[in-house]
GROMACS .gro file of N, CA and C in nm:
model
  534
    1MET      N    1  -2.353   0.163  -1.624
    1MET     CA    2  -2.310   0.142  -1.488
    1MET      C    3  -2.299  -0.007  -1.456
    2VAL      N    4  -2.385  -0.091  -1.513
    2VAL     CA    5  -2.380  -0.234  -1.489
    2VAL      C    6  -2.250  -0.291  -1.545
    3LEU      N    7  -2.212  -0.247  -1.665
    3LEU     CA    8  -2.088  -0.294  -1.726
    3LEU      C    9  -1.967  -0.253  -1.642
    4SER      N   10  -1.966  -0.130  -1.592
    4SER     CA   11  -1.852  -0.084  -1.513
    4SER      C   12  -1.844  -0.160  -1.380
    5SER      N   13  -1.957  -0.197  -1.321
    5SER     CA   14  -1.952  -0.272  -1.196
    5SER      C   15  -1.906  -0.416  -1.220
    6LEU      N   16  -1.924  -0.466  -1.341
    6LEU     CA   17  -1.875  -0.598  -1.377
    6LEU      C   18  -1.724  -0.596  -1.394
    7ILE      N   19  -1.672  -0.485  -1.445
    7ILE     CA   20  -1.529  -0.475  -1.478
    7ILE      C   21  -1.446  -0.422  -1.362
    8PHE      N   22  -1.494  -0.322  -1.292
    8PHE     CA   23  -1.413  -0.254  -1.191
    8PHE      C   24  -1.453  -0.294  -1.050
    9GLY      N   25  -1.355  -0.305  -0.961
    9GLY     CA   26  -1.381  -0.335  -0.821
    9GLY      C   27  -1.411  -0.212  -0.739
   10GLU      N   28  -1.361  -0.097  -0.784
   10GLU     CA   29  -1.384   0.027  -0.710
   10GLU      C   30  -1.526   0.080  -0.734
   11ARG      N   31  -1.575   0.152  -0.636
   11ARG     CA   32  -1.707   0.215  -0.652
   11ARG      C   33  -1.695   0.349  -0.720
   12SER      N   34  -1.590   0.425  -0.688
   12SER     CA   35  -1.566   0.555  -0.751
   12SER      C   36  -1.468   0.535  -0.866
   13LEU      N   37  -1.516   0.556  -0.987
   13LEU     CA   38  -1.433   0.532  -1.104
   13LEU      C   39  -1.367   0.658  -1.157
   14SER      N   40  -1.402   0.773  -1.102
   14SER     CA   41  -1.346   0.897  -1.153
   14SER      C   42  -1.298   0.984  -1.037
   15LYS      N   43  -1.222   1.087  -1.074
   15LYS     CA   44  -1.169   1.181  -0.977
   15LYS      C   45  -1.181   1.322  -1.035
   16VAL      N   46  -1.205   1.417  -0.947
   16VAL     CA   47  -1.205   1.558  -0.984
   16VAL      C   48  -1.119   1.628  -0.879
   17ALA      N   49  -1.023   1.706  -0.925
   17ALA     CA   50  -0.934   1.775  -0.829
   17ALA      C   51  -0.927   1.922  -0.862
   18GLY      N   52  -0.929   2.002  -0.758
   18GLY     CA   53  -0.907   2.146  -0.770
   18GLY      C   54  -0.777   2.179  -0.700
   19LEU      N   55  -0.696   2.263  -0.762
   19LEU     CA   56  -0.568   2.302  -0.705
   19LEU      C   57  -0.578   2.444  -0.652
   20PHE      N   58  -0.524   2.467  -0.533
   20PHE     CA   59  -0.540   2.594  -0.464
   20PHE      C   60  -0.407   2.646  -0.412
   21ASP      N   61  -0.398   2.780  -0.406
   21ASP     CA   62  -0.276   2.843  -0.357
   21ASP      C   63  -0.266   2.842  -0.205
   22THR      N   64  -0.381   2.849  -0.138
   22THR     CA   65  -0.378   2.859   0.009
   22THR      C   66  -0.466   2.752   0.074
   23ALA      N   67  -0.435   2.727   0.200
   23ALA     CA   68  -0.512   2.630   0.278
   23ALA      C   69  -0.655   2.678   0.298
   24ASP      N   70  -0.673   2.807   0.322
   24ASP     CA   71  -0.807   2.861   0.345
   24ASP      C   72  -0.897   2.843   0.223
   25GLU      N   73  -0.843   2.873   0.104
   25GLU     CA   74  -0.920   2.854  -0.019
   25GLU      C   75  -0.960   2.708  -0.036
   26ALA      N   76  -0.867   2.618  -0.007
   26ALA     CA   77  -0.894   2.475  -0.022
   26ALA      C   78  -0.999   2.428   0.079
   27ARG      N   79  -0.991   2.474   0.201
   27ARG     CA   80  -1.088   2.433   0.304
   27ARG      C   81  -1.229   2.483   0.270
   28VAL      N   82  -1.237   2.604   0.220
   28VAL     CA   83  -1.367   2.658   0.177
   28VAL      C   84  -1.421   2.574   0.062
   29ALA      N   85  -1.332   2.535  -0.030
   29ALA     CA   86  -1.372   2.454  -0.145
   29ALA      C   87  -1.423   2.316  -0.101
   30VAL      N   88  -1.360   2.256  -0.001
   30VAL     CA   89  -1.406   2.126   0.049
   30VAL      C   90  -1.551   2.137   0.094
   31ASP      N   91  -1.580   2.238   0.175
   31ASP     CA   92  -1.717   2.257   0.225
   31ASP      C   93  -1.814   2.286   0.110
   32SER      N   94  -1.770   2.367   0.016
   32SER     CA   95  -1.854   2.403  -0.098
   32SER      C   96  -1.885   2.281  -0.184
   33VAL      N   97  -1.785   2.202  -0.214
   33VAL     CA   98  -1.806   2.083  -0.299
   33VAL      C   99  -1.896   1.984  -0.228
   34ARG      N  100  -1.873   1.963  -0.100
   34ARG     CA  101  -1.958   1.869  -0.026
   34ARG      C  102  -2.103   1.915  -0.024
   35SER      N  103  -2.126   2.044   0.001
   35SER     CA  104  -2.264   2.092   0.008
   35SER      C  105  -2.332   2.095  -0.128
   36GLU      N  106  -2.259   2.131  -0.233
   36GLU     CA  107  -2.320   2.141  -0.366
   36GLU      C  108  -2.342   2.006  -0.433
   37THR      N  109  -2.265   1.905  -0.395
   37THR     CA  110  -2.274   1.775  -0.462
   37THR      C  111  -2.345   1.670  -0.379
   38GLY      N  112  -2.352   1.693  -0.249
   38GLY     CA  113  -2.409   1.591  -0.160
   38GLY      C  114  -2.314   1.476  -0.132
   39MET      N  115  -2.187   1.494  -0.165
   39MET     CA  116  -2.089   1.389  -0.140
   39MET      C  117  -2.056   1.384   0.009
   40SER      N  118  -2.018   1.266   0.054
   40SER     CA  119  -1.983   1.247   0.195
   40SER      C  120  -1.841   1.298   0.223
   41ASP      N  121  -1.807   1.302   0.350
   41ASP     CA  122  -1.674   1.347   0.392
   41ASP      C  123  -1.565   1.261   0.329
   42GLY      N  124  -1.588   1.131   0.317
   42GLY     CA  125  -1.490   1.040   0.260
   42GLY      C  126  -1.473   1.054   0.110
   43GLN      N  127  -1.564   1.124   0.045
   43GLN     CA  128  -1.555   1.142  -0.100
   43GLN      C  129  -1.483   1.269  -0.139
   44VAL      N  130  -1.476   1.366  -0.052
   44VAL     CA  131  -1.411   1.494  -0.083
   44VAL      C  132  -1.300   1.514   0.020
   45LEU      N  133  -1.176   1.508  -0.027
   45LEU     CA  134  -1.062   1.507   0.063
   45LEU      C  135  -0.967   1.622   0.035
   46LEU      N  136  -0.909   1.674   0.141
   46LEU     CA  137  -0.813   1.783   0.134
   46LEU      C  138  -0.672   1.725   0.134
   47VAL      N  139  -0.592   1.764   0.036
   47VAL     CA  140  -0.454   1.718   0.028
   47VAL      C  141  -0.364   1.839   0.048
   48GLN      N  142  -0.282   1.833   0.152
   48GLN     CA  143  -0.194   1.944   0.185
   48GLN      C  144  -0.053   1.918   0.132
   49PRO      N  145   0.029   2.020   0.128
   49PRO     CA  146   0.167   2.000   0.083
   49PRO      C  147   0.237   1.894   0.169
   50ASN      N  148   0.310   1.806   0.104
   50ASN     CA  149   0.384   1.698   0.172
   50ASN      C  150   0.294   1.612   0.260
   51ASP      N  151   0.173   1.588   0.215
   51ASP     CA  152   0.075   1.510   0.291
   51ASP      C  153   0.123   1.365   0.302
   52THR      N  154   0.130   1.314   0.425
   52THR     CA  155   0.174   1.176   0.445
   52THR      C  156   0.068   1.075   0.402
   53ALA      N  157  -0.056   1.118   0.389
   53ALA     CA  158  -0.164   1.029   0.346
   53ALA      C  159  -0.200   1.051   0.199
   54PHE      N  160  -0.104   1.103   0.121
   54PHE     CA  161  -0.129   1.135  -0.020
   54PHE      C  162  -0.190   1.017  -0.096
   55GLY      N  163  -0.128   0.901  -0.085
   55GLY     CA  164  -0.175   0.783  -0.159
   55GLY      C  165  -0.316   0.744  -0.124
   56ARG      N  166  -0.348   0.744   0.005
   56ARG     CA  167  -0.484   0.707   0.048
   56ARG      C  168  -0.587   0.809   0.004
   57LYS      N  169  -0.548   0.936  -0.001
   57LYS     CA  170  -0.644   1.039  -0.041
   57LYS      C  171  -0.670   1.038  -0.191
   58LEU      N  172  -0.569   1.000  -0.269
   58LEU     CA  173  -0.587   0.995  -0.415
   58LEU      C  174  -0.647   0.863  -0.460
   59GLU      N  175  -0.619   0.757  -0.389
   59GLU     CA  176  -0.675   0.624  -0.420
   59GLU      C  177  -0.731   0.564  -0.291
   60PRO      N  178  -0.845   0.614  -0.243
   60PRO     CA  179  -0.898   0.568  -0.114
   60PRO      C  180  -0.949   0.423  -0.115
   61GLU      N  181  -0.971   0.369  -0.233
   61GLU     CA  182  -1.023   0.232  -0.241
   61GLU      C  183  -0.912   0.134  -0.279
   62GLN      N  184  -0.795   0.150  -0.221
   62GLN     CA  185  -0.680   0.068  -0.258
   62GLN      C  186  -0.706  -0.081  -0.238
   63ARG      N  187  -0.784  -0.117  -0.139
   63ARG     CA  188  -0.809  -0.259  -0.115
   63ARG      C  189  -0.898  -0.321  -0.223
   64ARG      N  190  -0.963  -0.238  -0.304
   64ARG     CA  191  -1.048  -0.289  -0.412
   64ARG      C  192  -0.975  -0.300  -0.546
   65ILE      N  193  -0.853  -0.249  -0.552
   65ILE     CA  194  -0.777  -0.252  -0.678
   65ILE      C  195  -0.749  -0.394  -0.725
   66PRO      N  196  -0.713  -0.489  -0.636
   66PRO     CA  197  -0.694  -0.626  -0.685
   66PRO      C  198  -0.817  -0.684  -0.754
   67ALA      N  199  -0.936  -0.648  -0.706
   67ALA     CA  200  -1.058  -0.695  -0.772
   67ALA      C  201  -1.066  -0.639  -0.914
   68THR      N  202  -1.026  -0.513  -0.931
   68THR     CA  203  -1.025  -0.453  -1.065
   68THR      C  204  -0.926  -0.526  -1.154
   69LEU      N  205  -0.808  -0.555  -1.103
   69LEU     CA  206  -0.708  -0.627  -1.182
   69LEU      C  207  -0.761  -0.762  -1.230
   70ILE      N  208  -0.823  -0.835  -1.140
   70ILE     CA  209  -0.875  -0.967  -1.176
   70ILE      C  210  -0.991  -0.955  -1.274
   71ARG      N  211  -1.085  -0.867  -1.242
   71ARG     CA  212  -1.204  -0.854  -1.327
   71ARG      C  213  -1.170  -0.809  -1.469
   72THR      N  214  -1.084  -0.708  -1.483
   72THR     CA  215  -1.053  -0.659  -1.617
   72THR      C  216  -0.987  -0.769  -1.700
   73HIS      N  217  -0.899  -0.845  -1.638
   73HIS     CA  218  -0.832  -0.951  -1.712
   73HIS      C  219  -0.928  -1.064  -1.749
   74VAL      N  220  -1.012  -1.104  -1.656
   74VAL     CA  221  -1.108  -1.212  -1.683
   74VAL      C  222  -1.208  -1.170  -1.791
   75VAL      N  223  -1.266  -1.052  -1.774
   75VAL     CA  224  -1.369  -1.007  -1.869
   75VAL      C  225  -1.311  -0.989  -2.009
   76PHE      N  226  -1.200  -0.915  -2.019
   76PHE     CA  227  -1.146  -0.888  -2.153
   76PHE      C  228  -1.073  -1.008  -2.212
   77GLY      N  229  -1.018  -1.095  -2.127
   77GLY     CA  230  -0.961  -1.220  -2.178
   77GLY      C  231  -1.070  -1.307  -2.240
   78ALA      N  232  -1.185  -1.316  -2.172
   78ALA     CA  233  -1.298  -1.395  -2.226
   78ALA      C  234  -1.354  -1.331  -2.352
   79LEU      N  235  -1.367  -1.199  -2.353
   79LEU     CA  236  -1.416  -1.132  -2.474
   79LEU      C  237  -1.319  -1.152  -2.591
   80GLY      N  238  -1.189  -1.147  -2.563
   80GLY     CA  239  -1.090  -1.171  -2.667
   80GLY      C  240  -1.096  -1.313  -2.720
   81LEU      N  241  -1.114  -1.408  -2.630
   81LEU     CA  242  -1.130  -1.548  -2.670
   81LEU      C  243  -1.249  -1.563  -2.764
   82GLY      N  244  -1.361  -1.507  -2.725
   82GLY     CA  245  -1.481  -1.514  -2.809
   82GLY      C  246  -1.463  -1.444  -2.942
   83ALA      N  247  -1.400  -1.326  -2.940
   83ALA     CA  248  -1.378  -1.253  -3.066
   83ALA      C  249  -1.284  -1.330  -3.158
   84GLY      N  250  -1.180  -1.388  -3.102
   84GLY     CA  251  -1.087  -1.467  -3.182
   84GLY      C  252  -1.155  -1.588  -3.245
   85ALA      N  253  -1.235  -1.659  -3.166
   85ALA     CA  254  -1.306  -1.775  -3.217
   85ALA      C  255  -1.407  -1.735  -3.324
   86LEU      N  256  -1.477  -1.623  -3.303
   86LEU     CA  257  -1.573  -1.575  -3.404
   86LEU      C  258  -1.502  -1.535  -3.533
   87ALA      N  259  -1.386  -1.473  -3.520
   87ALA     CA  260  -1.309  -1.434  -3.640
   87ALA      C  261  -1.268  -1.557  -3.718
   88ALA      N  262  -1.222  -1.659  -3.648
   88ALA     CA  263  -1.183  -1.784  -3.716
   88ALA      C  264  -1.303  -1.848  -3.784
   89LEU      N  265  -1.415  -1.852  -3.714
   89LEU     CA  266  -1.536  -1.911  -3.773
   89LEU      C  267  -1.584  -1.831  -3.894
   90ALA      N  268  -1.575  -1.699  -3.885
   90ALA     CA  269  -1.617  -1.615  -3.998
   90ALA      C  270  -1.528  -1.642  -4.121
   91LEU      N  271  -1.399  -1.658  -4.098
   91LEU     CA  272  -1.308  -1.688  -4.209
   91LEU      C  273  -1.334  -1.827  -4.265
   92MET      N  274  -1.372  -1.921  -4.179
   92MET     CA  275  -1.408  -2.056  -4.226
   92MET      C  276  -1.533  -2.050  -4.314
   93ILE      N  277  -1.632  -1.978  -4.266
   93ILE     CA  278  -1.758  -1.964  -4.342
   93ILE      C  279  -1.733  -1.893  -4.475
   94ALA      N  280  -1.639  -1.798  -4.474
   94ALA     CA  281  -1.605  -1.726  -4.597
   94ALA      C  282  -1.530  -1.815  -4.695
   95GLY      N  283  -1.485  -1.930  -4.648
   95GLY     CA  284  -1.419  -2.025  -4.737
   95GLY      C  285  -1.273  -1.994  -4.765
   96ILE      N  286  -1.205  -1.928  -4.675
   96ILE     CA  287  -1.063  -1.898  -4.693
   96ILE      C  288  -0.987  -2.031  -4.683
   97ASP      N  289  -0.917  -2.068  -4.790
   97ASP     CA  290  -0.850  -2.198  -4.798
   97ASP      C  291  -0.751  -2.221  -4.685
   98ALA      N  292  -0.672  -2.121  -4.651
   98ALA     CA  293  -0.572  -2.138  -4.545
   98ALA      C  294  -0.639  -2.169  -4.411
   99ILE      N  295  -0.759  -2.123  -4.392
   99ILE     CA  296  -0.831  -2.147  -4.267
   99ILE      C  297  -0.905  -2.279  -4.272
  100THR      N  298  -0.978  -2.304  -4.380
  100THR     CA  299  -1.058  -2.427  -4.388
  100THR      C  300  -0.972  -2.552  -4.396
  101SER      N  301  -0.851  -2.543  -4.453
  101SER     CA  302  -0.766  -2.662  -4.462
  101SER      C  303  -0.706  -2.700  -4.327
  102ASN      N  304  -0.699  -2.606  -4.236
  102ASN     CA  305  -0.648  -2.631  -4.100
  102ASN      C  306  -0.743  -2.567  -3.998
  103ALA      N  307  -0.868  -2.607  -4.002
  103ALA     CA  308  -0.972  -2.542  -3.923
  103ALA      C  309  -0.944  -2.543  -3.773
  104LEU      N  310  -0.907  -2.657  -3.719
  104LEU     CA  311  -0.884  -2.665  -3.576
  104LEU      C  312  -0.765  -2.579  -3.533
  105ILE      N  313  -0.658  -2.586  -3.610
  105ILE     CA  314  -0.539  -2.505  -3.578
  105ILE      C  315  -0.572  -2.357  -3.589
  106ALA      N  316  -0.647  -2.320  -3.693
  106ALA     CA  317  -0.686  -2.180  -3.710
  106ALA      C  318  -0.774  -2.134  -3.594
  107LEU      N  319  -0.868  -2.218  -3.553
  107LEU     CA  320  -0.956  -2.182  -3.442
  107LEU      C  321  -0.875  -2.161  -3.314
  108VAL      N  322  -0.783  -2.252  -3.287
  108VAL     CA  323  -0.700  -2.240  -3.167
  108VAL      C  324  -0.611  -2.115  -3.176
  109ALA      N  325  -0.547  -2.094  -3.291
  109ALA     CA  326  -0.457  -1.980  -3.307
  109ALA      C  327  -0.532  -1.847  -3.292
  110PHE      N  328  -0.646  -1.835  -3.356
  110PHE     CA  329  -0.723  -1.710  -3.346
  110PHE      C  330  -0.776  -1.690  -3.204
  111SER      N  331  -0.817  -1.798  -3.138
  111SER     CA  332  -0.867  -1.789  -3.001
  111SER      C  333  -0.756  -1.746  -2.905
  112VAL      N  334  -0.637  -1.804  -2.922
  112VAL     CA  335  -0.524  -1.768  -2.837
  112VAL      C  336  -0.486  -1.622  -2.859
  113MET      N  337  -0.478  -1.582  -2.985
  113MET     CA  338  -0.442  -1.442  -3.014
  113MET      C  339  -0.548  -1.346  -2.959
  114GLY      N  340  -0.673  -1.380  -2.976
  114GLY     CA  341  -0.781  -1.296  -2.922
  114GLY      C  342  -0.773  -1.286  -2.770
  115THR      N  343  -0.746  -1.399  -2.707
  115THR     CA  344  -0.733  -1.400  -2.561
  115THR      C  345  -0.616  -1.312  -2.517
  116MET      N  346  -0.503  -1.325  -2.584
  116MET     CA  347  -0.386  -1.245  -2.549
  116MET      C  348  -0.414  -1.095  -2.566
  117LEU      N  349  -0.478  -1.059  -2.677
  117LEU     CA  350  -0.511  -0.918  -2.698
  117LEU      C  351  -0.610  -0.868  -2.593
  118GLY      N  352  -0.707  -0.952  -2.558
  118GLY     CA  353  -0.802  -0.915  -2.453
  118GLY      C  354  -0.735  -0.898  -2.319
  119LEU      N  355  -0.642  -0.987  -2.286
  119LEU     CA  356  -0.568  -0.975  -2.159
  119LEU      C  357  -0.482  -0.850  -2.157
  120MET      N  358  -0.421  -0.818  -2.270
  120MET     CA  359  -0.339  -0.697  -2.278
  120MET      C  360  -0.426  -0.572  -2.260
  121PHE      N  361  -0.543  -0.571  -2.323
  121PHE     CA  362  -0.633  -0.457  -2.307
  121PHE      C  363  -0.683  -0.448  -2.163
  122GLY      N  364  -0.715  -0.562  -2.103
  122GLY     CA  365  -0.757  -0.563  -1.963
  122GLY      C  366  -0.648  -0.510  -1.871
  123GLY      N  367  -0.523  -0.545  -1.901
  123GLY     CA  368  -0.411  -0.493  -1.823
  123GLY      C  369  -0.397  -0.343  -1.836
  124LEU      N  370  -0.410  -0.295  -1.959
  124LEU     CA  371  -0.402  -0.150  -1.982
  124LEU      C  372  -0.513  -0.078  -1.907
  125LEU      N  373  -0.633  -0.131  -1.916
  125LEU     CA  374  -0.747  -0.068  -1.849
  125LEU      C  375  -0.732  -0.070  -1.698
  126SER      N  376  -0.675  -0.177  -1.644
  126SER     CA  377  -0.659  -0.186  -1.498
  126SER      C  378  -0.553  -0.090  -1.446
  127LEU      N  379  -0.466  -0.040  -1.534
  127LEU     CA  380  -0.367   0.059  -1.492
  127LEU      C  381  -0.431   0.195  -1.467
  128ARG      N  382  -0.552   0.214  -1.518
  128ARG     CA  383  -0.628   0.337  -1.501
  128ARG      C  384  -0.548   0.459  -1.549
  129PRO      N  385  -0.511   0.462  -1.677
  129PRO     CA  386  -0.431   0.574  -1.727
  129PRO      C  387  -0.498   0.710  -1.713
  130ASP      N  388  -0.630   0.713  -1.705
  130ASP     CA  389  -0.700   0.840  -1.689
  130ASP      C  390  -0.675   0.901  -1.551
  131HIS      N  391  -0.643   0.820  -1.452
  131HIS     CA  392  -0.616   0.872  -1.317
  131HIS      C  393  -0.481   0.942  -1.310
  132ASP      N  394  -0.391   0.909  -1.401
  132ASP     CA  395  -0.257   0.966  -1.398
  132ASP      C  396  -0.258   1.118  -1.411
  133LEU      N  397  -0.345   1.172  -1.493
  133LEU     CA  398  -0.353   1.317  -1.511
  133LEU      C  399  -0.383   1.387  -1.378
  134VAL      N  400  -0.480   1.336  -1.307
  134VAL     CA  401  -0.520   1.396  -1.179
  134VAL      C  402  -0.410   1.376  -1.075
  135ILE      N  403  -0.360   1.255  -1.063
  135ILE     CA  404  -0.258   1.226  -0.963
  135ILE      C  405  -0.133   1.309  -0.988
  136SER      N  406  -0.090   1.320  -1.113
  136SER     CA  407   0.029   1.399  -1.146
  136SER      C  408   0.009   1.547  -1.113
  137ALA      N  409  -0.108   1.601  -1.145
  137ALA     CA  410  -0.135   1.742  -1.118
  137ALA      C  411  -0.135   1.770  -0.968
  138VAL      N  412  -0.199   1.683  -0.891
  138VAL     CA  413  -0.204   1.702  -0.746
  138VAL      C  414  -0.065   1.685  -0.686
  139LEU      N  415   0.009   1.586  -0.730
  139LEU     CA  416   0.144   1.564  -0.679
  139LEU      C  417   0.234   1.684  -0.707
  140SER      N  418   0.228   1.735  -0.828
  140SER     CA  419   0.309   1.851  -0.864
  140SER      C  420   0.271   1.974  -0.780
  141ALA      N  421   0.142   1.996  -0.765
  141ALA     CA  422   0.096   2.113  -0.688
  141ALA      C  423   0.138   2.103  -0.543
  142THR      N  424   0.118   1.988  -0.481
  142THR     CA  425   0.151   1.976  -0.339
  142THR      C  426   0.302   1.978  -0.316
  143ARG      N  427   0.379   1.934  -0.411
  143ARG     CA  428   0.525   1.943  -0.399
  143ARG      C  429   0.573   2.087  -0.404
  144HIS      N  430   0.494   2.172  -0.467
  144HIS     CA  431   0.529   2.314  -0.477
  144HIS      C  432   0.458   2.399  -0.372
  145GLY      N  433   0.406   2.335  -0.268
  145GLY     CA  434   0.347   2.409  -0.157
  145GLY      C  435   0.202   2.448  -0.174
  146HIS      N  436   0.136   2.396  -0.274
  146HIS     CA  437  -0.005   2.427  -0.296
  146HIS      C  438  -0.093   2.319  -0.233
  147TRP      N  439  -0.220   2.345  -0.231
  147TRP     CA  440  -0.318   2.255  -0.171
  147TRP      C  441  -0.409   2.200  -0.281
  148ALA      N  442  -0.473   2.088  -0.252
  148ALA     CA  443  -0.564   2.027  -0.350
  148ALA      C  444  -0.688   1.974  -0.278
  149VAL      N  445  -0.797   1.978  -0.348
  149VAL     CA  446  -0.921   1.915  -0.303
  149VAL      C  447  -0.953   1.809  -0.406
  150VAL      N  448  -0.967   1.685  -0.361
  150VAL     CA  449  -0.993   1.574  -0.452
  150VAL      C  450  -1.129   1.514  -0.420
  151ALA      N  451  -1.213   1.507  -0.521
  151ALA     CA  452  -1.347   1.448  -0.507
  151ALA      C  453  -1.349   1.313  -0.577
  152HIS      N  454  -1.415   1.217  -0.514
  152HIS     CA  455  -1.429   1.083  -0.568
  152HIS      C  456  -1.578   1.053  -0.591
  153PRO      N  457  -1.633   1.103  -0.703
  153PRO     CA  458  -1.776   1.083  -0.730
  153PRO      C  459  -1.809   0.937  -0.759
  154LEU      N  460  -1.932   0.900  -0.726
  154LEU     CA  461  -1.977   0.763  -0.747
  154LEU      C  462  -2.047   0.744  -0.881
  155ASP      N  463  -2.087   0.853  -0.944
  155ASP     CA  464  -2.154   0.841  -1.074
  155ASP      C  465  -2.128   0.967  -1.156
  156GLU      N  466  -2.176   0.966  -1.277
  156GLU     CA  467  -2.152   1.077  -1.371
  156GLU      C  468  -2.217   1.206  -1.322
  157SER      N  469  -2.331   1.196  -1.258
  157SER     CA  470  -2.399   1.314  -1.206
  157SER      C  471  -2.316   1.382  -1.096
  158GLN      N  472  -2.263   1.303  -1.004
  158GLN     CA  473  -2.177   1.358  -0.900
  158GLN      C  474  -2.049   1.416  -0.960
  159LYS      N  475  -1.998   1.351  -1.062
  159LYS     CA  476  -1.876   1.401  -1.127
  159LYS      C  477  -1.901   1.538  -1.188
  160ASP      N  478  -2.009   1.552  -1.263
  160ASP     CA  479  -2.043   1.680  -1.324
  160ASP      C  480  -2.066   1.788  -1.218
  161SER      N  481  -2.135   1.751  -1.110
  161SER     CA  482  -2.159   1.846  -1.001
  161SER      C  483  -2.028   1.888  -0.935
  162ALA      N  484  -1.937   1.793  -0.918
  162ALA     CA  485  -1.808   1.824  -0.857
  162ALA      C  486  -1.726   1.918  -0.944
  163VAL      N  487  -1.728   1.895  -1.076
  163VAL     CA  488  -1.656   1.984  -1.168
  163VAL      C  489  -1.713   2.125  -1.158
  164ARG      N  490  -1.846   2.137  -1.163
  164ARG     CA  491  -1.910   2.269  -1.154
  164ARG      C  492  -1.877   2.336  -1.021
  165ALA      N  493  -1.884   2.259  -0.913
  165ALA     CA  494  -1.856   2.316  -0.781
  165ALA      C  495  -1.711   2.363  -0.771
  166MET      N  496  -1.618   2.283  -0.824
  166MET     CA  497  -1.475   2.323  -0.820
  166MET      C  498  -1.452   2.448  -0.903
  167GLU      N  499  -1.521   2.458  -1.016
  167GLU     CA  500  -1.503   2.574  -1.104
  167GLU      C  501  -1.556   2.702  -1.040
  168HIS      N  502  -1.645   2.690  -0.941
  168HIS     CA  503  -1.699   2.807  -0.872
  168HIS      C  504  -1.619   2.843  -0.747
  169THR      N  505  -1.504   2.782  -0.730
  169THR     CA  506  -1.417   2.814  -0.616
  169THR      C  507  -1.298   2.894  -0.668
  170HIS      N  508  -1.202   2.915  -0.580
  170HIS     CA  509  -1.080   2.987  -0.618
  170HIS      C  510  -0.972   2.893  -0.670
  171ALA      N  511  -1.012   2.782  -0.728
  171ALA     CA  512  -0.915   2.685  -0.780
  171ALA      C  513  -0.835   2.748  -0.894
  172THR      N  514  -0.705   2.728  -0.890
  172THR     CA  515  -0.620   2.777  -0.999
  172THR      C  516  -0.630   2.685  -1.120
  173ARG      N  517  -0.672   2.560  -1.093
  173ARG     CA  518  -0.684   2.462  -1.201
  173ARG      C  519  -0.777   2.351  -1.152
  174VAL      N  520  -0.861   2.301  -1.241
  174VAL     CA  521  -0.947   2.187  -1.212
  174VAL      C  522  -0.914   2.077  -1.312
  175VAL      N  523  -0.884   1.958  -1.261
  175VAL     CA  524  -0.852   1.844  -1.348
  175VAL      C  525  -0.946   1.731  -1.313
  176LYS      N  526  -0.975   1.647  -1.411
  176LYS     CA  527  -1.066   1.534  -1.389
  176LYS      C  528  -1.026   1.417  -1.475
  177THR      N  529  -1.074   1.300  -1.436
  177THR     CA  530  -1.054   1.181  -1.517
  177THR      C  531  -1.161   1.177  -1.625
  178PHE      N  532  -1.150   1.081  -1.715
  178PHE     CA  533  -1.247   1.068  -1.825
  178PHE      C  534  -1.383   1.031  -1.774
   0.00000   0.00000   0.00000
């Protein structure tokens, strides 16, 4: 959890969604998930067909996303820099002629490459590809007239509780992030 708070700006890093055929089933599920998980009203949201607040309900911490973008790039850029420099130093210690004959250039080149790879990984991570599964499922369901209940757990325990609670409702499908 300490590592994730260093990297991500959002407090809720995962999502659990249940898809429902009717509004009544979804409303019952909202109450059930809230009571079984102890999540607050702001953590368990009802998404109706053609909901005008779709984006806010699926990504309620939108104002924290820029912090995630900055943090992921800074952290993984720095880790890449360090990994690149360590790789160059390891090759120098190993006595690789191409590296030892141009030690400074090799150190700079490996550090730059490591930094670039770290920044690319940070960019990929900040896109939150795991959220796409949930967002796509909810978007598809609501476009077809179905309802969704989306939970934004704050930790792994709440996430597991939300999955169990959704599975005990009339959800036609339950999807979650990693």
